[in-house]
Every structure is written in C-alpha cells, then in structure tokens.
Amino acid sequence: MSSVGQRALLAWHVHGSWMQALVAGEHRYLIPVNAAKDADGRGLLGRDWPQAREVDADRLRDEDIDLVILQRPEEIELTERWTGRRPGVDVPAVFVEHNAPRPLAVDSVHPLAERSDIPVVHVTDFNRLMWDNGKAPTMVIDHGIADPGMRYRGDIAAAATMINEPLRRWRTVGTDLLAPLGARVPIDVWGIGTPALAERDWPGVHAQGDVPGPQLWQDVARRRVFLHTARWTSLGLSLLEAMFLGMPVVAVASTMAPLVVPAEAGVVSADVETLASALEGFVSDPSAARAAGKAARDFAVAHFSLDRFLRDWDRLIDDCCR
C-alpha cells in the first residue's frame, strides 16, 4: 500500500475531461491498456498526464493498488480478472456514476444497488436523487475543471453551443431545438460529428467541427451567448466551461442545469419561445450579455473549481483507504 497522502489508484480512461481533472491530483494513477486499445484498455490515448501511467492489463496483478475507481459495471469483473482482487472485498473501490438514469427518469435501479461495499459517487445531486441506489452508500462530488480564464469577448452576434454526436444523440442533447432557435439567432455548433448537421440545411445553424481547446475556448468566447440544449444528460462540462469563460447562458431547464445557472447569469426555461427570446435579447444587448457572463463566471469559480474537486476526492480516497 502506498504512503498516506499519495495513493495508487486504478481507473479506466472513460470520460476524458473528467479524468483530466482527477489525474491533476497528487496520487499515482494506473490506467489499464490492452493490445486492442478498446474501451477496456484505452490507456492514456496520448494525453500528457504526468501523474498517470499506462499499465498493461496482464501486468496489473503485480501492481500495488490502494483504491479502484470504477466507472462502468463491467469494470468489476475486469478488476477481478486482471488484478486477482475483488473490488469492495479484497481492495477498496468506489463507483463513479457519470450519467442521469436511463431509460426511466425515476425507476432506473442502479447496477450497484444490491451492494453495500462499494460507495456510488454521483457527479450531481440530481443524479443521486433520481437513481434508485438501493442499499449502496452514496455521495456527490461535483465536477471541477481547471479555470481557462476570463476569455469572453462576445464580438460576434451569435450563439455558441457544444454538442458531441448531435445526430446520433438527437433529442437527448436537444439537437432538434437547433432549427427553431437558429431561425431566430445564428448558432455556431462545435463538437464531434457536428459537420453532419450540414445535411439538415437548417437556416442559421453553422457546424464548426471538433476543435481542441484552448482554440475552442477562444472561438466560443467570441460569440455573444452560450446555448445549452440538452434534455437528459448529466451536467455537461461544456456548460461549465462556458460559464468559466464568462459567457451568459441560455439553457433548457432539465436535469441539473436549473441549479447551476443562477438567474443573474442567464435564462433557464422549458419553453422554446422563452429560450429564443432570451437568445435574441443577449445577442442584441452586449452590455446585458457581459453582466450576465460575469455572474456566470463568478458562480462557476465559486462552485466548480479544480481545487475543490481534488479536495473532495482526497477526503474520499483517505476514507476508503484507511
């Protein structure tokens, strides 16, 4: 077992942005890699994470592991097969639940609901409330991201949004809302798979492709307002990034969004006409947009800092490893 303070943590590379925040801590992060480099062994995927290192799946049995950070149900079996240790029995483990429950909003039973030996760590209060967690111990550790800085310029009178795979995920991420909203204000859309939006030929909706940060942040922050269309996802890091950049927000009132966009930072509504009017209002009033953007940034810095995220995780890691 590692010395107190620095622990050896086994975690799969599942969600890149969340993982980037986790590996910014002081621990040693063991990232499984296999020959296929498939979902069970992606490794680092070229990421520059100094505290993390790839470990071949067939060598994990030789590694000292203080805590397993599970993110998918199948990783329970993978851990036992690759390390020879049972999560929650032979080695401490936690399960990070990144998603809102599906397919049912309130009646979905969590895969670990019958286990009391592996705590479930939700990333939002909404998710913990809506999942049926059974007898699993639960807690919430809110997202944290490295502050990209106040970059808002708002010199382009358009809305920006970030949606990965908009056609495949469709109503879940609110892609269908782009057409009626784009008819009122121009909307630039960044993300994986966004060039396919050209097939729809929606007036006012312009696909910008998958652009890496910090160039992405520079481009997005030139738009007057940020649009968050998701109906049923967990709290999107793109929304938090936009708030950190100092952008005013117009968001669909679903899942956690109403609780992280204060009234002074933008408009949250379930009415499409209200969303469209809010977009028009910010696009036509740069001073109001700047004021709301400042409030958005202040809230994000206060609630979603990387330092707070790492402190919360350090407390949990120490509790689990005692």
Tab-separated table of N, CA and C in Angstrom, residues 129-259:
chain	number	residue	atom	x	y	z
A	129	LEU	N	-30.477	11.808	-6.645
A	129	LEU	CA	-31.893	11.814	-6.307
A	129	LEU	C	-32.699	10.889	-7.212
A	130	MET	N	-32.385	10.883	-8.494
A	130	MET	CA	-33.221	10.185	-9.459
A	130	MET	C	-32.906	8.698	-9.590
A	131	TRP	N	-31.650	8.304	-9.426
A	131	TRP	CA	-31.323	6.880	-9.440
A	131	TRP	C	-31.933	6.189	-8.221
A	132	ASP	N	-32.396	4.935	-8.397
A	132	ASP	CA	-32.726	4.077	-7.269
A	132	ASP	C	-31.415	3.402	-6.863
A	133	ASN	N	-30.795	3.915	-5.802
A	133	ASN	CA	-29.476	3.439	-5.386
A	133	ASN	C	-29.527	2.225	-4.462
A	134	GLY	N	-30.735	1.788	-4.079
A	134	GLY	CA	-30.839	0.620	-3.231
A	134	GLY	C	-30.082	0.803	-1.927
A	135	LYS	N	-29.281	-0.204	-1.564
A	135	LYS	CA	-28.546	-0.141	-0.303
A	135	LYS	C	-27.107	0.350	-0.474
A	136	ALA	N	-26.763	0.763	-1.687
A	136	ALA	CA	-25.405	1.272	-1.910
A	136	ALA	C	-25.218	2.603	-1.193
A	137	PRO	N	-24.119	2.789	-0.453
A	137	PRO	CA	-23.820	4.114	0.104
A	137	PRO	C	-23.607	5.099	-1.044
A	138	THR	N	-24.072	6.315	-0.895
A	138	THR	CA	-23.946	7.298	-1.974
A	138	THR	C	-23.381	8.606	-1.452
A	139	MET	N	-22.773	9.339	-2.344
A	139	MET	CA	-22.324	10.692	-2.070
A	139	MET	C	-22.241	11.427	-3.396
A	140	VAL	N	-22.046	12.729	-3.346
A	140	VAL	CA	-21.913	13.551	-4.551
A	140	VAL	C	-20.584	14.288	-4.502
A	141	ILE	N	-19.828	14.192	-5.579
A	141	ILE	CA	-18.663	15.056	-5.771
A	141	ILE	C	-18.896	15.798	-7.082
A	142	ASP	N	-19.188	17.085	-6.948
A	142	ASP	CA	-19.465	17.908	-8.126
A	142	ASP	C	-18.242	17.999	-9.023
A	143	HIS	N	-18.504	18.266	-10.287
A	143	HIS	CA	-17.426	18.445	-11.255
A	143	HIS	C	-16.465	19.551	-10.820
A	144	GLY	N	-15.252	19.447	-11.300
A	144	GLY	CA	-14.280	20.513	-11.144
A	144	GLY	C	-13.446	20.595	-12.406
A	145	ILE	N	-13.153	21.796	-12.850
A	145	ILE	CA	-12.320	21.950	-14.045
A	145	ILE	C	-11.277	23.033	-13.804
A	146	ALA	N	-10.170	22.885	-14.510
A	146	ALA	CA	-9.132	23.913	-14.449
A	146	ALA	C	-9.665	25.194	-15.093
A	147	ASP	N	-9.498	26.292	-14.422
A	147	ASP	CA	-10.036	27.567	-14.895
A	147	ASP	C	-9.329	27.994	-16.190
A	148	PRO	N	-10.082	28.073	-17.312
A	148	PRO	CA	-9.463	28.526	-18.558
A	148	PRO	C	-9.242	30.031	-18.605
A	149	GLY	N	-9.786	30.738	-17.616
A	149	GLY	CA	-9.632	32.188	-17.567
A	149	GLY	C	-10.807	32.913	-18.197
A	150	MET	N	-10.923	34.175	-17.856
A	150	MET	CA	-11.965	35.038	-18.408
A	150	MET	C	-11.579	35.384	-19.847
A	151	ARG	N	-12.252	34.791	-20.821
A	151	ARG	CA	-11.890	34.984	-22.229
A	151	ARG	C	-13.015	35.623	-23.046
A	152	TYR	N	-14.114	35.918	-22.407
A	152	TYR	CA	-15.278	36.385	-23.148
A	152	TYR	C	-15.002	37.694	-23.886
A	153	ARG	N	-15.337	37.680	-25.176
A	153	ARG	CA	-15.288	38.899	-25.992
A	153	ARG	C	-16.680	39.242	-26.518
A	154	GLY	N	-17.396	38.238	-26.973
A	154	GLY	CA	-18.765	38.464	-27.417
A	154	GLY	C	-18.891	39.387	-28.602
A	155	ASP	N	-17.824	39.468	-29.409
A	155	ASP	CA	-17.864	40.404	-30.527
A	155	ASP	C	-18.614	39.875	-31.743
A	156	ILE	N	-18.985	38.600	-31.731
A	156	ILE	CA	-19.768	38.024	-32.834
A	156	ILE	C	-21.207	37.847	-32.338
A	157	ALA	N	-22.137	38.471	-33.020
A	157	ALA	CA	-23.542	38.484	-32.594
A	157	ALA	C	-24.220	37.167	-32.963
A	158	ALA	N	-23.838	36.122	-32.242
A	158	ALA	CA	-24.371	34.785	-32.480
A	158	ALA	C	-24.302	34.001	-31.186
A	159	ALA	N	-24.992	32.858	-31.165
A	159	ALA	CA	-24.920	31.940	-30.031
A	159	ALA	C	-23.904	30.848	-30.343
A	160	ALA	N	-23.293	30.317	-29.298
A	160	ALA	CA	-22.387	29.175	-29.421
A	160	ALA	C	-22.952	28.014	-28.626
A	161	THR	N	-22.755	26.806	-29.122
A	161	THR	CA	-23.099	25.621	-28.354
A	161	THR	C	-22.106	24.522	-28.667
A	162	MET	N	-21.972	23.565	-27.749
A	162	MET	CA	-21.076	22.431	-27.937
A	162	MET	C	-21.872	21.150	-27.739
A	163	ILE	N	-21.968	20.349	-28.803
A	163	ILE	CA	-22.741	19.108	-28.779
A	163	ILE	C	-21.946	18.032	-29.500
A	164	ASN	N	-21.600	16.964	-28.815
A	164	ASN	CA	-20.940	15.833	-29.459
A	164	ASN	C	-21.978	14.881	-30.048
A	165	GLU	N	-21.713	14.421	-31.259
A	165	GLU	CA	-22.577	13.479	-31.971
A	165	GLU	C	-24.043	13.930	-31.973
A	166	PRO	N	-24.316	15.098	-32.524
A	166	PRO	CA	-25.664	15.663	-32.432
A	166	PRO	C	-26.743	14.853	-33.161
A	167	LEU	N	-26.391	14.198	-34.260
A	167	LEU	CA	-27.418	13.437	-34.982
A	167	LEU	C	-27.718	12.114	-34.287
A	168	ARG	N	-26.698	11.425	-33.799
A	168	ARG	CA	-26.932	10.145	-33.129
A	168	ARG	C	-27.680	10.349	-31.806
A	169	ARG	N	-27.329	11.375	-31.063
A	169	ARG	CA	-27.906	11.571	-29.729
A	169	ARG	C	-29.193	12.393	-29.771
A	170	TRP	N	-29.431	13.101	-30.793
A	170	TRP	CA	-30.656	13.791	-31.192
A	170	TRP	C	-31.410	14.446	-30.038
A	171	ARG	N	-32.602	13.934	-29.667
A	171	ARG	CA	-33.421	14.614	-28.665
A	171	ARG	C	-32.771	14.625	-27.287
A	172	THR	N	-31.954	13.621	-26.992
A	172	THR	CA	-31.290	13.582	-25.683
A	172	THR	C	-30.487	14.859	-25.453
A	173	VAL	N	-29.771	15.305	-26.478
A	173	VAL	CA	-28.946	16.505	-26.347
A	173	VAL	C	-29.619	17.742	-26.941
A	174	GLY	N	-30.873	17.588	-27.360
A	174	GLY	CA	-31.642	18.736	-27.834
A	174	GLY	C	-31.273	19.224	-29.220
A	175	THR	N	-30.728	18.335	-30.057
A	175	THR	CA	-30.353	18.751	-31.414
A	175	THR	C	-31.551	19.283	-32.186
A	176	ASP	N	-32.721	18.716	-31.950
A	176	ASP	CA	-33.927	19.142	-32.667
A	176	ASP	C	-34.305	20.585	-32.351
A	177	LEU	N	-33.782	21.135	-31.250
A	177	LEU	CA	-34.104	22.518	-30.887
A	177	LEU	C	-33.289	23.529	-31.681
A	178	LEU	N	-32.224	23.062	-32.333
A	178	LEU	CA	-31.367	23.998	-33.062
A	178	LEU	C	-32.109	24.682	-34.203
A	179	ALA	N	-32.993	23.937	-34.886
A	179	ALA	CA	-33.693	24.525	-36.036
A	179	ALA	C	-34.585	25.698	-35.627
A	180	PRO	N	-35.510	25.529	-34.659
A	180	PRO	CA	-36.346	26.688	-34.308
A	180	PRO	C	-35.564	27.825	-33.666
A	181	LEU	N	-34.513	27.513	-32.902
A	181	LEU	CA	-33.725	28.575	-32.281
A	181	LEU	C	-32.811	29.255	-33.302
A	182	GLY	N	-32.276	28.475	-34.230
A	182	GLY	CA	-31.417	29.036	-35.270
A	182	GLY	C	-32.170	29.941	-36.224
A	183	ALA	N	-33.481	29.768	-36.303
A	183	ALA	CA	-34.292	30.661	-37.138
A	183	ALA	C	-34.408	32.048	-36.521
A	184	ARG	N	-34.050	32.164	-35.229
A	184	ARG	CA	-34.161	33.449	-34.532
A	184	ARG	C	-32.811	34.140	-34.360
A	185	VAL	N	-31.771	33.346	-34.076
A	185	VAL	CA	-30.420	33.906	-33.977
A	185	VAL	C	-29.443	32.908	-34.604
A	186	PRO	N	-28.328	33.372	-35.166
A	186	PRO	CA	-27.330	32.425	-35.680
A	186	PRO	C	-26.754	31.589	-34.536
A	187	ILE	N	-26.539	30.294	-34.805
A	187	ILE	CA	-25.970	29.389	-33.799
A	187	ILE	C	-24.787	28.653	-34.413
A	188	ASP	N	-23.621	28.787	-33.804
A	188	ASP	CA	-22.435	28.040	-34.205
A	188	ASP	C	-22.283	26.836	-33.288
A	189	VAL	N	-22.108	25.657	-33.892
A	189	VAL	CA	-22.120	24.399	-33.144
A	189	VAL	C	-20.765	23.717	-33.265
A	190	TRP	N	-20.099	23.503	-32.112
A	190	TRP	CA	-18.840	22.773	-32.077
A	190	TRP	C	-19.067	21.388	-31.488
A	191	GLY	N	-18.214	20.432	-31.866
A	191	GLY	CA	-18.260	19.116	-31.256
A	191	GLY	C	-18.024	18.000	-32.246
A	192	ILE	N	-17.805	16.812	-31.712
A	192	ILE	CA	-17.594	15.616	-32.534
A	192	ILE	C	-18.851	15.347	-33.357
A	193	GLY	N	-18.679	15.144	-34.648
A	193	GLY	CA	-19.799	14.796	-35.516
A	193	GLY	C	-20.659	15.957	-35.965
A	194	THR	N	-20.277	17.189	-35.617
A	194	THR	CA	-21.125	18.328	-35.995
A	194	THR	C	-21.152	18.613	-37.496
A	195	PRO	N	-20.108	18.267	-38.282
A	195	PRO	CA	-20.239	18.528	-39.727
A	195	PRO	C	-21.451	17.856	-40.361
A	196	ALA	N	-21.939	16.769	-39.759
A	196	ALA	CA	-23.112	16.075	-40.300
A	196	ALA	C	-24.370	16.935	-40.231
A	197	LEU	N	-24.341	17.982	-39.409
A	197	LEU	CA	-25.502	18.876	-39.346
A	197	LEU	C	-25.773	19.568	-40.673
A	198	ALA	N	-24.751	19.643	-41.519
A	198	ALA	CA	-24.941	20.279	-42.824
A	198	ALA	C	-26.009	19.568	-43.643
A	199	GLU	N	-26.204	18.271	-43.357
A	199	GLU	CA	-27.230	17.512	-44.070
A	199	GLU	C	-28.619	18.088	-43.808
A	200	ARG	N	-28.803	18.696	-42.678
A	200	ARG	CA	-30.124	19.201	-42.310
A	200	ARG	C	-30.440	20.541	-42.984
A	201	ASP	N	-29.400	21.288	-43.335
A	201	ASP	CA	-29.579	22.566	-44.015
A	201	ASP	C	-30.531	23.495	-43.254
A	202	TRP	N	-30.300	23.614	-41.951
A	202	TRP	CA	-31.136	24.484	-41.130
A	202	TRP	C	-30.618	25.919	-41.211
A	203	PRO	N	-31.439	26.864	-41.616
A	203	PRO	CA	-31.011	28.268	-41.659
A	203	PRO	C	-30.530	28.740	-40.286
A	204	GLY	N	-29.379	29.395	-40.269
A	204	GLY	CA	-28.850	29.964	-39.037
A	204	GLY	C	-27.982	29.024	-38.224
A	205	VAL	N	-27.973	27.743	-38.541
A	205	VAL	CA	-27.201	26.758	-37.774
A	205	VAL	C	-25.930	26.413	-38.544
A	206	HIS	N	-24.776	26.664	-37.937
A	206	HIS	CA	-23.498	26.506	-38.630
A	206	HIS	C	-22.578	25.563	-37.856
A	207	ALA	N	-22.240	24.442	-38.463
A	207	ALA	CA	-21.358	23.467	-37.826
A	207	ALA	C	-19.918	23.950	-37.884
A	208	GLN	N	-19.212	23.828	-36.762
A	208	GLN	CA	-17.835	24.298	-36.663
A	208	GLN	C	-16.829	23.161	-36.459
A	209	GLY	N	-17.313	21.928	-36.312
A	209	GLY	CA	-16.411	20.792	-36.187
A	209	GLY	C	-15.863	20.607	-34.778
A	210	ASP	N	-14.940	19.659	-34.664
A	210	ASP	CA	-14.341	19.308	-33.370
A	210	ASP	C	-13.004	20.038	-33.243
A	211	VAL	N	-12.984	21.086	-32.449
A	211	VAL	CA	-11.799	21.934	-32.290
A	211	VAL	C	-11.247	21.744	-30.882
A	212	PRO	N	-9.966	21.447	-30.730
A	212	PRO	CA	-9.413	21.262	-29.378
A	212	PRO	C	-9.262	22.593	-28.645
A	213	GLY	N	-9.389	22.545	-27.301
A	213	GLY	CA	-9.067	23.727	-26.507
A	213	GLY	C	-7.570	23.890	-26.469
A	214	PRO	N	-7.030	25.097	-26.253
A	214	PRO	CA	-7.759	26.324	-25.934
A	214	PRO	C	-8.298	27.085	-27.148
A	215	GLN	N	-8.019	26.618	-28.367
A	215	GLN	CA	-8.570	27.292	-29.542
A	215	GLN	C	-10.094	27.291	-29.492
A	216	LEU	N	-10.663	26.186	-29.020
A	216	LEU	CA	-12.112	26.102	-28.897
A	216	LEU	C	-12.632	27.205	-27.981
A	217	TRP	N	-11.972	27.392	-26.841
A	217	TRP	CA	-12.429	28.406	-25.899
A	217	TRP	C	-12.341	29.799	-26.509
A	218	GLN	N	-11.267	30.046	-27.254
A	218	GLN	CA	-11.128	31.359	-27.899
A	218	GLN	C	-12.262	31.592	-28.889
A	219	ASP	N	-12.590	30.561	-29.678
A	219	ASP	CA	-13.635	30.708	-30.692
A	219	ASP	C	-15.015	30.853	-30.063
A	220	VAL	N	-15.313	29.994	-29.096
A	220	VAL	CA	-16.622	30.028	-28.446
A	220	VAL	C	-16.827	31.364	-27.734
A	221	ALA	N	-15.791	31.858	-27.066
A	221	ALA	CA	-15.915	33.086	-26.272
A	221	ALA	C	-16.100	34.336	-27.121
A	222	ARG	N	-15.927	34.234	-28.404
A	222	ARG	CA	-16.202	35.378	-29.276
A	222	ARG	C	-17.701	35.520	-29.553
A	223	ARG	N	-18.464	34.454	-29.338
A	223	ARG	CA	-19.910	34.524	-29.550
A	223	ARG	C	-20.568	35.228	-28.370
A	224	ARG	N	-21.733	35.797	-28.617
A	224	ARG	CA	-22.371	36.670	-27.626
A	224	ARG	C	-22.958	35.897	-26.446
A	225	VAL	N	-23.427	34.651	-26.681
A	225	VAL	CA	-24.156	33.916	-25.648
A	225	VAL	C	-23.923	32.423	-25.855
A	226	PHE	N	-23.981	31.660	-24.752
A	226	PHE	CA	-23.839	30.210	-24.852
A	226	PHE	C	-25.210	29.555	-24.711
A	227	LEU	N	-25.476	28.599	-25.585
A	227	LEU	CA	-26.744	27.875	-25.598
A	227	LEU	C	-26.520	26.434	-25.149
A	228	HIS	N	-27.305	25.988	-24.176
A	228	HIS	CA	-27.217	24.611	-23.665
A	228	HIS	C	-28.565	23.941	-23.905
A	229	THR	N	-28.606	22.988	-24.841
A	229	THR	CA	-29.879	22.421	-25.295
A	229	THR	C	-30.221	21.062	-24.699
A	230	ALA	N	-29.329	20.452	-23.930
A	230	ALA	CA	-29.512	19.052	-23.511
A	230	ALA	C	-30.800	18.856	-22.707
A	231	ARG	N	-31.544	17.802	-23.086
A	231	ARG	CA	-32.738	17.430	-22.328
A	231	ARG	C	-32.418	16.458	-21.194
A	232	TRP	N	-31.534	15.492	-21.473
A	232	TRP	CA	-31.351	14.430	-20.476
A	232	TRP	C	-29.915	13.926	-20.500
A	233	THR	N	-29.031	14.751	-20.045
A	233	THR	CA	-27.654	14.327	-19.841
A	233	THR	C	-27.265	14.740	-18.432
A	234	SER	N	-26.147	14.233	-17.969
A	234	SER	CA	-25.621	14.738	-16.720
A	234	SER	C	-25.153	16.173	-16.964
A	235	LEU	N	-24.657	16.818	-15.936
A	235	LEU	CA	-24.231	18.209	-16.081
A	235	LEU	C	-23.066	18.296	-17.067
A	236	GLY	N	-23.289	18.933	-18.203
A	236	GLY	CA	-22.277	18.992	-19.242
A	236	GLY	C	-21.110	19.887	-18.864
A	237	LEU	N	-19.902	19.365	-19.032
A	237	LEU	CA	-18.722	20.181	-18.748
A	237	LEU	C	-18.627	21.366	-19.695
A	238	SER	N	-19.205	21.249	-20.888
A	238	SER	CA	-19.167	22.379	-21.816
A	238	SER	C	-19.927	23.582	-21.261
A	239	LEU	N	-21.022	23.316	-20.549
A	239	LEU	CA	-21.770	24.409	-19.923
A	239	LEU	C	-20.915	25.097	-18.869
A	240	LEU	N	-20.237	24.301	-18.038
A	240	LEU	CA	-19.381	24.881	-17.004
A	240	LEU	C	-18.214	25.639	-17.621
A	241	GLU	N	-17.633	25.095	-18.676
A	241	GLU	CA	-16.523	25.786	-19.343
A	241	GLU	C	-16.967	27.140	-19.863
A	242	ALA	N	-18.160	27.183	-20.474
A	242	ALA	CA	-18.668	28.454	-20.997
A	242	ALA	C	-18.852	29.468	-19.874
A	243	MET	N	-19.334	29.001	-18.722
A	243	MET	CA	-19.506	29.899	-17.590
A	243	MET	C	-18.157	30.397	-17.080
A	244	PHE	N	-17.162	29.508	-17.015
A	244	PHE	CA	-15.815	29.929	-16.626
A	244	PHE	C	-15.266	30.972	-17.602
A	245	LEU	N	-15.589	30.844	-18.872
A	245	LEU	CA	-15.110	31.792	-19.880
A	245	LEU	C	-15.736	33.173	-19.713
A	246	GLY	N	-16.843	33.231	-18.961
A	246	GLY	CA	-17.525	34.498	-18.743
A	246	GLY	C	-18.671	34.734	-19.697
A	247	MET	N	-19.309	33.652	-20.172
A	247	MET	CA	-20.403	33.782	-21.138
A	247	MET	C	-21.759	33.745	-20.446
A	248	PRO	N	-22.701	34.569	-20.906
A	248	PRO	CA	-24.078	34.419	-20.434
A	248	PRO	C	-24.651	33.116	-20.982
A	249	VAL	N	-25.626	32.555	-20.300
A	249	VAL	CA	-26.135	31.222	-20.640
A	249	VAL	C	-27.637	31.259	-20.884
A	250	VAL	N	-28.058	30.562	-21.935
A	250	VAL	CA	-29.469	30.245	-22.155
A	250	VAL	C	-29.553	28.721	-22.194
A	251	ALA	N	-30.341	28.132	-21.281
A	251	ALA	CA	-30.309	26.680	-21.115
A	251	ALA	C	-31.698	26.084	-20.969
A	252	VAL	N	-31.828	24.878	-21.501
A	252	VAL	CA	-33.044	24.085	-21.295
A	252	VAL	C	-33.121	23.689	-19.822
A	253	ALA	N	-34.302	23.856	-19.233
A	253	ALA	CA	-34.493	23.594	-17.802
A	253	ALA	C	-34.700	22.107	-17.552
A	254	SER	N	-33.601	21.365	-17.596
A	254	SER	CA	-33.682	19.927	-17.382
A	254	SER	C	-32.458	19.458	-16.607
A	255	THR	N	-32.593	18.345	-15.945
A	255	THR	CA	-31.577	17.752	-15.079
A	255	THR	C	-30.975	18.827	-14.164
A	256	MET	N	-29.663	19.001	-14.157
A	256	MET	CA	-29.027	19.855	-13.153
A	256	MET	C	-28.930	21.332	-13.572
A	257	ALA	N	-29.198	21.628	-14.837
A	257	ALA	CA	-28.975	22.983	-15.341
A	257	ALA	C	-29.673	24.074	-14.522
A	258	PRO	N	-30.937	23.895	-14.095
A	258	PRO	CA	-31.586	24.978	-13.340
A	258	PRO	C	-30.886	25.312	-12.026
A	259	LEU	N	-30.083	24.387	-11.503
A	259	LEU	CA	-29.435	24.605	-10.217
A	259	LEU	C	-28.028	25.175	-10.339
